């Protein structure tokens, strides 16, 4: 029995087989050693201690071997597990999904960088403004019809509002600094308008302002032409059409040649070849006086553009609401 047990123990490689072996030979119930002890009562007085000792000796020997074998198998299992689960630190890591800039942020950055290269600095204003900065200081008194041009969201009617354009920053900047002034102001603006494919109640503008001792409409034109060529391509041309803004005189609307035109049938510019992208003009002397500048000494020009509109032209889009719709299928294309 002893030899058979030991011989069977040798080739066992699984802990579960080992448990089976344990039960078969050493099991307290039907183990073979237990069965052997059953013959004890049939033996003579002299034989009993001899056989009993022999059985006990075999039992402890088998137990010793069993626990040694069990230790051994456990170690081997551990080594195998470590081998299998080993981490290959030289594998390249998994790429994390990182986002990217929103097309509006990107357009703002492109535009402001163009003006920064021309010597403008970027400043930001507040979205909640006073009637004074949004209208009065810009030569739009309380009963002025120009207020109808921009439907206002009032916080406190007649006093506090959501700015309808970035032009209040013209006044704030001039009040805070002495000429020469060269700033561009990107930011959100708000208008209480019916929302459709080309109008939203919240959108972005970029304001530009330059004030210096020598400054003419030709400087304005050259500056904007350079800007349009950098943003839309070197072949881009611009044209000025006379217009009206209360805070500039003279005022103009500025068109650029349509870069999406491939001959006839362009939907972007409706076949005309020109796209309106800017309002602009020479800073009204009333504003210069309002901020404490001497209008006989200083001139300035100002311009303002809608960022969504520029982004739509640049990317050939026909729907402004895509920008604020948070649809990743749209955003991921940029
Ligand atoms: N603030 C004007 C608008 O929102 C644009 C503009 C800015 C025009 C500066 C002239 C000069 O329509």
PDB file of N, CA and C in Angstrom, residues 65-132:
ATOM      1  N   UNK A  65       4.758  13.379   3.073  1.00  0.00           N
ATOM      2  CA  UNK A  65       4.957  13.483   1.622  1.00  0.00           C
ATOM      3  C   UNK A  65       3.862  14.328   0.970  1.00  0.00           C
ATOM      4  N   UNK A  66       2.638  14.127   1.496  1.00  0.00           N
ATOM      5  CA  UNK A  66       1.521  14.888   0.930  1.00  0.00           C
ATOM      6  C   UNK A  66       1.745  16.392   1.103  1.00  0.00           C
ATOM      7  N   UNK A  67       2.131  16.805   2.324  1.00  0.00           N
ATOM      8  CA  UNK A  67       2.246  18.256   2.526  1.00  0.00           C
ATOM      9  C   UNK A  67       3.435  18.821   1.752  1.00  0.00           C
ATOM     10  N   UNK A  68       4.501  17.979   1.629  1.00  0.00           N
ATOM     11  CA  UNK A  68       5.640  18.452   0.834  1.00  0.00           C
ATOM     12  C   UNK A  68       5.217  18.651  -0.622  1.00  0.00           C
ATOM     13  N   UNK A  69       4.474  17.635  -1.125  1.00  0.00           N
ATOM     14  CA  UNK A  69       4.028  17.710  -2.516  1.00  0.00           C
ATOM     15  C   UNK A  69       3.077  18.909  -2.715  1.00  0.00           C
ATOM     16  N   UNK A  70       2.220  19.140  -1.702  1.00  0.00           N
ATOM     17  CA  UNK A  70       1.250  20.237  -1.814  1.00  0.00           C
ATOM     18  C   UNK A  70       1.988  21.577  -1.910  1.00  0.00           C
ATOM     19  N   UNK A  71       2.976  21.765  -1.053  1.00  0.00           N
ATOM     20  CA  UNK A  71       3.789  22.989  -1.093  1.00  0.00           C
ATOM     21  C   UNK A  71       4.397  23.189  -2.478  1.00  0.00           C
ATOM     22  N   UNK A  72       4.973  22.091  -2.953  1.00  0.00           N
ATOM     23  CA  UNK A  72       5.649  22.089  -4.242  1.00  0.00           C
ATOM     24  C   UNK A  72       4.705  22.527  -5.367  1.00  0.00           C
ATOM     25  N   UNK A  73       3.509  21.906  -5.393  1.00  0.00           N
ATOM     26  CA  UNK A  73       2.554  22.241  -6.455  1.00  0.00           C
ATOM     27  C   UNK A  73       2.114  23.703  -6.357  1.00  0.00           C
ATOM     28  N   UNK A  74       1.886  24.172  -5.118  1.00  0.00           N
ATOM     29  CA  UNK A  74       1.460  25.561  -4.940  1.00  0.00           C
ATOM     30  C   UNK A  74       2.500  26.523  -5.498  1.00  0.00           C
ATOM     31  N   UNK A  75       3.750  26.206  -5.220  1.00  0.00           N
ATOM     32  CA  UNK A  75       4.829  27.056  -5.727  1.00  0.00           C
ATOM     33  C   UNK A  75       4.830  27.089  -7.244  1.00  0.00           C
ATOM     34  N   UNK A  76       4.669  25.879  -7.825  1.00  0.00           N
ATOM     35  CA  UNK A  76       4.697  25.816  -9.288  1.00  0.00           C
ATOM     36  C   UNK A  76       3.538  26.599  -9.892  1.00  0.00           C
ATOM     37  N   UNK A  77       2.363  26.481  -9.249  1.00  0.00           N
ATOM     38  CA  UNK A  77       1.212  27.239  -9.757  1.00  0.00           C
ATOM     39  C   UNK A  77       1.478  28.726  -9.711  1.00  0.00           C
ATOM     40  N   UNK A  78       2.091  29.163  -8.619  1.00  0.00           N
ATOM     41  CA  UNK A  78       2.404  30.579  -8.453  1.00  0.00           C
ATOM     42  C   UNK A  78       3.364  31.050  -9.549  1.00  0.00           C
ATOM     43  N   UNK A  79       4.408  30.232  -9.763  1.00  0.00           N
ATOM     44  CA  UNK A  79       5.389  30.611 -10.780  1.00  0.00           C
ATOM     45  C   UNK A  79       4.715  30.717 -12.153  1.00  0.00           C
ATOM     46  N   UNK A  80       3.828  29.714 -12.449  1.00  0.00           N
ATOM     47  CA  UNK A  80       3.135  29.728 -13.739  1.00  0.00           C
ATOM     48  C   UNK A  80       2.262  30.977 -13.862  1.00  0.00           C
ATOM     49  N   UNK A  81       1.556  31.322 -12.758  1.00  0.00           N
ATOM     50  CA  UNK A  81       0.671  32.485 -12.800  1.00  0.00           C
ATOM     51  C   UNK A  81       1.479  33.764 -13.030  1.00  0.00           C
ATOM     52  N   UNK A  82       2.602  33.876 -12.315  1.00  0.00           N
ATOM     53  CA  UNK A  82       3.436  35.077 -12.474  1.00  0.00           C
ATOM     54  C   UNK A  82       3.957  35.178 -13.897  1.00  0.00           C
ATOM     55  N   UNK A  83       4.324  34.028 -14.440  1.00  0.00           N
ATOM     56  CA  UNK A  83       4.860  33.991 -15.794  1.00  0.00           C
ATOM     57  C   UNK A  83       3.818  34.505 -16.785  1.00  0.00           C
ATOM     58  N   UNK A  84       2.568  34.040 -16.561  1.00  0.00           N
ATOM     59  CA  UNK A  84       1.496  34.383 -17.496  1.00  0.00           C
ATOM     60  C   UNK A  84       1.071  35.846 -17.378  1.00  0.00           C
ATOM     61  N   UNK A  85       1.028  36.339 -16.125  1.00  0.00           N
ATOM     62  CA  UNK A  85       0.499  37.684 -15.920  1.00  0.00           C
ATOM     63  C   UNK A  85       1.571  38.758 -16.006  1.00  0.00           C
ATOM     64  N   UNK A  86       2.755  38.355 -16.386  1.00  0.00           N
ATOM     65  CA  UNK A  86       3.841  39.334 -16.383  1.00  0.00           C
ATOM     66  C   UNK A  86       3.502  40.528 -17.287  1.00  0.00           C
ATOM     67  N   UNK A  87       3.772  41.748 -16.796  1.00  0.00           N
ATOM     68  CA  UNK A  87       3.456  42.955 -17.563  1.00  0.00           C
ATOM     69  C   UNK A  87       4.633  43.317 -18.457  1.00  0.00           C
ATOM     70  N   UNK A  88       4.331  43.464 -19.742  1.00  0.00           N
ATOM     71  CA  UNK A  88       5.373  43.881 -20.684  1.00  0.00           C
ATOM     72  C   UNK A  88       5.447  45.407 -20.684  1.00  0.00           C
ATOM     73  N   UNK A  89       6.432  45.908 -19.922  1.00  0.00           N
ATOM     74  CA  UNK A  89       6.496  47.367 -19.767  1.00  0.00           C
ATOM     75  C   UNK A  89       6.993  48.060 -21.041  1.00  0.00           C
ATOM     76  N   UNK A  90       7.399  47.273 -22.026  1.00  0.00           N
ATOM     77  CA  UNK A  90       7.882  47.911 -23.251  1.00  0.00           C
ATOM     78  C   UNK A  90       6.766  48.106 -24.270  1.00  0.00           C
ATOM     79  N   UNK A  91       5.532  47.530 -23.963  1.00  0.00           N
ATOM     80  CA  UNK A  91       4.410  47.734 -24.893  1.00  0.00           C
ATOM     81  C   UNK A  91       4.046  49.207 -24.957  1.00  0.00           C
ATOM     82  N   UNK A  92       3.720  49.741 -26.145  1.00  0.00           N
ATOM     83  CA  UNK A  92       3.262  51.131 -26.206  1.00  0.00           C
ATOM     84  C   UNK A  92       1.924  51.266 -25.486  1.00  0.00           C
ATOM     85  N   UNK A  93       1.673  52.405 -24.815  1.00  0.00           N
ATOM     86  CA  UNK A  93       0.443  52.596 -24.051  1.00  0.00           C
ATOM     87  C   UNK A  93      -0.761  52.763 -24.960  1.00  0.00           C
ATOM     88  N   UNK A  94      -1.945  52.584 -24.343  1.00  0.00           N
ATOM     89  CA  UNK A  94      -3.174  52.818 -25.112  1.00  0.00           C
ATOM     90  C   UNK A  94      -3.433  54.313 -25.174  1.00  0.00           C
ATOM     91  N   UNK A  95      -3.776  54.819 -26.368  1.00  0.00           N
ATOM     92  CA  UNK A  95      -4.025  56.249 -26.524  1.00  0.00           C
ATOM     93  C   UNK A  95      -5.336  56.629 -25.845  1.00  0.00           C
ATOM     94  N   UNK A  96      -5.327  57.710 -25.059  1.00  0.00           N
ATOM     95  CA  UNK A  96      -6.553  58.195 -24.435  1.00  0.00           C
ATOM     96  C   UNK A  96      -7.270  59.108 -25.419  1.00  0.00           C
ATOM     97  N   UNK A  97      -8.604  59.055 -25.449  1.00  0.00           N
ATOM     98  CA  UNK A  97      -9.325  59.954 -26.355  1.00  0.00           C
ATOM     99  C   UNK A  97      -9.264  61.397 -25.828  1.00  0.00           C
ATOM    100  N   UNK A  98      -8.436  62.220 -26.455  1.00  0.00           N
ATOM    101  CA  UNK A  98      -8.375  63.624 -26.044  1.00  0.00           C
ATOM    102  C   UNK A  98      -9.252  64.453 -26.984  1.00  0.00           C
ATOM    103  N   UNK A  99      -9.802  65.531 -26.501  1.00  0.00           N
ATOM    104  CA  UNK A  99     -10.658  66.375 -27.327  1.00  0.00           C
ATOM    105  C   UNK A  99      -9.827  67.316 -28.176  1.00  0.00           C
ATOM    106  N   UNK A 100     -10.492  68.265 -28.802  1.00  0.00           N
ATOM    107  CA  UNK A 100      -9.758  69.277 -29.547  1.00  0.00           C
ATOM    108  C   UNK A 100     -10.543  70.569 -29.488  1.00  0.00           C
ATOM    109  N   UNK A 101      -9.977  71.596 -30.085  1.00  0.00           N
ATOM    110  CA  UNK A 101     -10.589  72.911 -29.972  1.00  0.00           C
ATOM    111  C   UNK A 101     -11.904  72.992 -30.748  1.00  0.00           C
ATOM    112  N   UNK A 102     -12.873  73.673 -30.172  1.00  0.00           N
ATOM    113  CA  UNK A 102     -14.151  73.918 -30.844  1.00  0.00           C
ATOM    114  C   UNK A 102     -13.897  74.824 -32.051  1.00  0.00           C
ATOM    115  N   UNK A 103     -14.642  74.601 -33.171  1.00  0.00           N
ATOM    116  CA  UNK A 103     -14.392  75.423 -34.368  1.00  0.00           C
ATOM    117  C   UNK A 103     -14.500  76.932 -34.112  1.00  0.00           C
ATOM    118  N   UNK A 104     -15.351  77.327 -33.168  1.00  0.00           N
ATOM    119  CA  UNK A 104     -15.459  78.761 -32.866  1.00  0.00           C
ATOM    120  C   UNK A 104     -14.202  79.253 -32.134  1.00  0.00           C
ATOM    121  N   UNK A 105     -13.761  78.485 -31.143  1.00  0.00           N
ATOM    122  CA  UNK A 105     -12.517  78.853 -30.442  1.00  0.00           C
ATOM    123  C   UNK A 105     -11.361  78.914 -31.426  1.00  0.00           C
ATOM    124  N   UNK A 106     -11.364  77.950 -32.345  1.00  0.00           N
ATOM    125  CA  UNK A 106     -10.271  77.901 -33.321  1.00  0.00           C
ATOM    126  C   UNK A 106     -10.289  79.121 -34.231  1.00  0.00           C
ATOM    127  N   UNK A 107     -11.487  79.501 -34.674  1.00  0.00           N
ATOM    128  CA  UNK A 107     -11.597  80.683 -35.533  1.00  0.00           C
ATOM    129  C   UNK A 107     -11.161  81.937 -34.772  1.00  0.00           C
ATOM    130  N   UNK A 108     -11.611  82.051 -33.516  1.00  0.00           N
ATOM    131  CA  UNK A 108     -11.207  83.204 -32.702  1.00  0.00           C
ATOM    132  C   UNK A 108      -9.686  83.256 -32.593  1.00  0.00           C
ATOM    133  N   UNK A 109      -9.095  82.089 -32.357  1.00  0.00           N
ATOM    134  CA  UNK A 109      -7.641  82.070 -32.203  1.00  0.00           C
ATOM    135  C   UNK A 109      -6.943  82.465 -33.510  1.00  0.00           C
ATOM    136  N   UNK A 110      -7.433  81.934 -34.629  1.00  0.00           N
ATOM    137  CA  UNK A 110      -6.811  82.282 -35.915  1.00  0.00           C
ATOM    138  C   UNK A 110      -6.892  83.784 -36.177  1.00  0.00           C
ATOM    139  N   UNK A 111      -8.089  84.347 -35.954  1.00  0.00           N
ATOM    140  CA  UNK A 111      -8.291  85.770 -36.246  1.00  0.00           C
ATOM    141  C   UNK A 111      -7.434  86.640 -35.317  1.00  0.00           C
ATOM    142  N   UNK A 112      -7.463  86.332 -34.007  1.00  0.00           N
ATOM    143  CA  UNK A 112      -6.709  87.186 -33.084  1.00  0.00           C
ATOM    144  C   UNK A 112      -5.206  87.067 -33.344  1.00  0.00           C
ATOM    145  N   UNK A 113      -4.772  85.876 -33.749  1.00  0.00           N
ATOM    146  CA  UNK A 113      -3.335  85.728 -34.023  1.00  0.00           C
ATOM    147  C   UNK A 113      -2.898  86.565 -35.218  1.00  0.00           C
ATOM    148  N   UNK A 114      -3.774  86.668 -36.210  1.00  0.00           N
ATOM    149  CA  UNK A 114      -3.443  87.506 -37.362  1.00  0.00           C
ATOM    150  C   UNK A 114      -3.241  88.955 -36.906  1.00  0.00           C
ATOM    151  N   UNK A 115      -4.165  89.436 -36.056  1.00  0.00           N
ATOM    152  CA  UNK A 115      -4.036  90.822 -35.590  1.00  0.00           C
ATOM    153  C   UNK A 115      -2.883  90.995 -34.605  1.00  0.00           C
ATOM    154  N   UNK A 116      -2.599  89.946 -33.828  1.00  0.00           N
ATOM    155  CA  UNK A 116      -1.442  90.038 -32.934  1.00  0.00           C
ATOM    156  C   UNK A 116      -0.154  90.232 -33.727  1.00  0.00           C
ATOM    157  N   UNK A 117      -0.079  89.561 -34.876  1.00  0.00           N
ATOM    158  CA  UNK A 117       1.123  89.727 -35.702  1.00  0.00           C
ATOM    159  C   UNK A 117       1.228  91.142 -36.250  1.00  0.00           C
ATOM    160  N   UNK A 118       0.072  91.856 -36.306  1.00  0.00           N
ATOM    161  CA  UNK A 118       0.101  93.246 -36.773  1.00  0.00           C
ATOM    162  C   UNK A 118       0.292  94.213 -35.601  1.00  0.00           C
ATOM    163  N   UNK A 119       0.475  93.704 -34.405  1.00  0.00           N
ATOM    164  CA  UNK A 119       0.764  94.582 -33.275  1.00  0.00           C
ATOM    165  C   UNK A 119      -0.421  94.872 -32.371  1.00  0.00           C
ATOM    166  N   UNK A 120      -1.553  94.205 -32.588  1.00  0.00           N
ATOM    167  CA  UNK A 120      -2.704  94.378 -31.692  1.00  0.00           C
ATOM    168  C   UNK A 120      -2.553  93.453 -30.479  1.00  0.00           C
ATOM    169  N   UNK A 121      -3.066  93.880 -29.335  1.00  0.00           N
ATOM    170  CA  UNK A 121      -3.132  92.941 -28.217  1.00  0.00           C
ATOM    171  C   UNK A 121      -4.583  92.504 -28.006  1.00  0.00           C
ATOM    172  N   UNK A 122      -4.737  91.349 -27.371  1.00  0.00           N
ATOM    173  CA  UNK A 122      -6.066  90.766 -27.173  1.00  0.00           C
ATOM    174  C   UNK A 122      -6.546  91.095 -25.758  1.00  0.00           C
ATOM    175  N   UNK A 123      -7.724  91.686 -25.658  1.00  0.00           N
ATOM    176  CA  UNK A 123      -8.325  91.933 -24.336  1.00  0.00           C
ATOM    177  C   UNK A 123      -9.751  91.397 -24.354  1.00  0.00           C
ATOM    178  N   UNK A 124     -10.280  91.165 -23.152  1.00  0.00           N
ATOM    179  CA  UNK A 124     -11.653  90.674 -23.074  1.00  0.00           C
ATOM    180  C   UNK A 124     -12.491  91.570 -22.186  1.00  0.00           C
ATOM    181  N   UNK A 125     -13.763  91.652 -22.494  1.00  0.00           N
ATOM    182  CA  UNK A 125     -14.657  92.505 -21.725  1.00  0.00           C
ATOM    183  C   UNK A 125     -15.639  91.682 -20.920  1.00  0.00           C
ATOM    184  N   UNK A 126     -16.755  92.338 -20.526  1.00  0.00           N
ATOM    185  CA  UNK A 126     -17.761  91.635 -19.739  1.00  0.00           C
ATOM    186  C   UNK A 126     -19.002  91.404 -20.595  1.00  0.00           C
ATOM    187  N   UNK A 127     -19.702  90.290 -20.312  1.00  0.00           N
ATOM    188  CA  UNK A 127     -20.910  90.001 -21.085  1.00  0.00           C
ATOM    189  C   UNK A 127     -22.119  90.741 -20.524  1.00  0.00           C
ATOM    190  N   UNK A 128     -22.100  91.017 -19.228  1.00  0.00           N
ATOM    191  CA  UNK A 128     -23.159  91.829 -18.628  1.00  0.00           C
ATOM    192  C   UNK A 128     -22.663  93.267 -18.603  1.00  0.00           C
ATOM    193  N   UNK A 129     -23.352  94.140 -19.343  1.00  0.00           N
ATOM    194  CA  UNK A 129     -22.879  95.513 -19.505  1.00  0.00           C
ATOM    195  C   UNK A 129     -23.936  96.500 -18.995  1.00  0.00           C
ATOM    196  N   UNK A 130     -23.532  97.744 -18.961  1.00  0.00           N
ATOM    197  CA  UNK A 130     -24.501  98.787 -18.612  1.00  0.00           C
ATOM    198  C   UNK A 130     -25.003  99.453 -19.896  1.00  0.00           C
ATOM    199  N   UNK A 131     -26.156 100.060 -19.804  1.00  0.00           N
ATOM    200  CA  UNK A 131     -26.730 100.798 -20.925  1.00  0.00           C
ATOM    201  C   UNK A 131     -25.743 101.862 -21.404  1.00  0.00           C
ATOM    202  N   UNK A 132     -25.009 102.438 -20.435  1.00  0.00           N
ATOM    203  CA  UNK A 132     -24.059 103.486 -20.798  1.00  0.00           C
ATOM    204  C   UNK A 132     -23.001 102.978 -21.774  1.00  0.00           C
TER     205      UNK A 132
END
